[in-house]
Coordinates of C-alpha atoms and ligand atoms in Angstrom, one line a residue:
M1 CA -21.1 -17.3 -59.2
T2 CA -19.0 -19.9 -57.0
V3 CA -21.2 -22.5 -55.5
G4 CA -19.6 -24.8 -52.7
K5 CA -18.8 -28.6 -53.3
M6 CA -21.3 -29.0 -51.2
Q7 CA -25.3 -28.3 -51.5
L8 CA -26.4 -28.2 -47.9
A9 CA -28.3 -25.0 -47.2
K10 CA -31.2 -25.2 -49.8
R11 CA -33.1 -22.2 -48.2
I12 CA -34.2 -20.2 -45.8
D13 CA -36.4 -22.2 -43.0
H14 CA -36.8 -19.0 -40.7
I15 CA -35.3 -16.2 -39.2
A16 CA -35.7 -16.3 -35.2
I17 CA -35.4 -12.8 -33.5
V18 CA -35.7 -13.0 -29.3
V19 CA -38.1 -10.6 -27.9
Q20 CA -38.9 -9.6 -24.1
D21 CA -43.0 -9.4 -25.6
L22 CA -44.5 -11.0 -28.3
D23 CA -47.6 -8.7 -28.2
A24 CA -45.7 -6.1 -28.6
A25 CA -43.3 -7.6 -31.2
L26 CA -46.4 -8.4 -33.2
Q27 CA -48.0 -4.9 -33.3
V28 CA -44.5 -4.4 -35.4
Y29 CA -44.1 -7.6 -37.5
R30 CA -47.7 -8.2 -38.3
D31 CA -49.3 -4.9 -37.7
V32 CA -47.2 -2.6 -39.0
L33 CA -45.1 -4.6 -41.6
G34 CA -47.9 -7.0 -42.4
L35 CA -46.8 -10.9 -41.5
P36 CA -49.6 -12.7 -41.1
L37 CA -49.7 -14.3 -37.8
E38 CA -49.7 -17.6 -38.1
R39 CA -49.9 -19.2 -34.8
V40 CA -48.5 -18.9 -31.9
E41 CA -47.2 -22.1 -29.9
E42 CA -45.1 -22.7 -26.3
V43 CA -42.2 -25.3 -26.3
P44 CA -41.6 -26.2 -23.2
A45 CA -38.8 -27.8 -23.9
E46 CA -37.0 -24.6 -25.1
K47 CA -38.6 -23.0 -22.3
V48 CA -39.8 -20.2 -24.6
K49 CA -43.4 -18.6 -26.9
V50 CA -42.9 -18.9 -30.4
A51 CA -44.9 -16.4 -33.0
F52 CA -44.4 -17.8 -36.5
L53 CA -45.2 -15.1 -39.3
P54 CA -44.6 -16.8 -42.6
L55 CA -43.7 -14.4 -45.8
P56 CA -46.8 -14.2 -47.5
E57 CA -45.5 -14.4 -51.1
G58 CA -42.1 -16.3 -50.3
D59 CA -40.5 -18.8 -49.1
G60 CA -39.6 -19.1 -45.0
E61 CA -41.4 -17.5 -42.1
V62 CA -40.2 -14.8 -39.7
E63 CA -40.3 -16.2 -35.6
L64 CA -40.5 -14.0 -32.4
V65 CA -39.2 -16.0 -30.0
Q66 CA -40.1 -14.6 -26.4
P67 CA -37.8 -16.6 -23.5
T68 CA -40.7 -18.0 -20.7
T69 CA -37.8 -18.3 -18.1
H70 CA -35.0 -16.5 -17.3
D71 CA -32.6 -20.2 -17.1
T72 CA -32.0 -20.9 -20.9
G73 CA -29.3 -19.4 -23.3
I74 CA -31.5 -17.4 -25.0
A75 CA -32.9 -15.6 -22.1
R76 CA -29.5 -14.7 -21.4
Y77 CA -29.0 -13.7 -24.0
L78 CA -31.8 -11.3 -24.2
A79 CA -30.8 -10.1 -21.0
E80 CA -27.1 -9.7 -22.3
R81 CA -27.7 -8.5 -25.9
G82 CA -31.4 -6.7 -26.0
E83 CA -33.6 -8.1 -28.5
G84 CA -32.7 -8.5 -31.7
M85 CA -31.9 -11.2 -34.4
H86 CA -31.4 -14.6 -32.6
H87 CA -30.1 -17.0 -35.9
I88 CA -30.8 -17.8 -39.1
C89 CA -32.5 -21.4 -40.1
F90 CA -31.1 -23.1 -43.0
E91 CA -33.3 -26.1 -44.3
V92 CA -31.0 -29.1 -45.2
G93 CA -32.3 -32.3 -46.9
D94 CA -30.1 -35.0 -44.1
I95 CA -28.8 -33.8 -41.1
Q96 CA -27.0 -36.2 -40.0
A97 CA -24.7 -36.0 -43.4
A98 CA -24.8 -32.5 -43.0
M99 CA -23.8 -32.3 -39.5
A100 CA -20.9 -34.8 -40.6
D101 CA -19.5 -32.6 -43.4
L102 CA -19.9 -29.3 -41.0
A103 CA -17.9 -30.8 -38.5
A104 CA -15.6 -32.5 -40.9
A105 CA -15.2 -28.4 -42.2
G106 CA -14.5 -27.0 -38.7
L107 CA -17.8 -26.0 -37.5
Q108 CA -19.3 -26.5 -34.2
V109 CA -22.4 -28.5 -34.1
L110 CA -23.8 -27.7 -30.8
E111 CA -25.6 -30.8 -30.5
E112 CA -24.3 -34.6 -30.6
E113 CA -27.9 -36.0 -32.6
P114 CA -30.7 -34.0 -33.8
R115 CA -33.3 -32.4 -31.3
L116 CA -36.8 -33.2 -32.4
G117 CA -39.2 -30.0 -33.2
S118 CA -42.8 -29.9 -32.9
Q119 CA -43.4 -30.7 -36.6
G120 CA -41.3 -32.8 -36.6
Q121 CA -38.6 -31.5 -38.5
K122 CA -34.9 -32.5 -37.0
Y123 CA -32.4 -29.6 -35.9
V124 CA -29.1 -28.4 -34.9
F125 CA -27.3 -25.5 -33.8
I126 CA -23.9 -24.6 -34.7
H127 CA -21.6 -22.4 -32.7
P128 CA -21.8 -18.8 -33.3
K129 CA -17.8 -18.4 -33.8
T130 CA -17.3 -21.2 -35.9
A131 CA -19.9 -19.2 -38.5
H132 CA -18.6 -15.4 -38.2
G133 CA -20.9 -14.3 -35.8
V134 CA -23.8 -16.1 -37.0
L135 CA -26.5 -18.5 -35.0
I136 CA -27.1 -21.1 -37.5
E137 CA -30.0 -23.6 -37.1
L138 CA -30.1 -26.4 -39.6
Y139 CA -33.8 -28.0 -40.2
E140 CA -34.2 -31.5 -41.8
R141 CA -38.6 -31.2 -42.1
P142 CA -40.1 -34.5 -42.6
K143 CA -40.6 -35.8 -46.4
Ligands
LIG1 CO1 -35.3 -21.5 -35.5

């Protein structure tokens, strides 16, 4: 196994799936796949409603994301491409250092400064065109 020089991504924090209807999606991810529903949260800053389903025996969780308006990036993504995988989130130790390293490597970080999430996490997104077609999110969780 080849190990990269920098150890930025420590673990998968979550995989986000954009859906039209949270309740319908829960009938698959909770009721069929059996992922426990931890909570549903409105995120006004992002204009979405999110269901958090942590994997019972592992690390990380599935987030089902339903846009609550039509004027956000994720709502346009849903309208244009339909439901599906939206992004994968990796946890990093130091998000400022990670942002600098990624920018130096030519990846496009979409925020100038990390944003602050409801769990106290800092987060940024990486443009998919610089990450082989995948929208990547980075989290720094509070210590
Ligand atoms: Co996310």
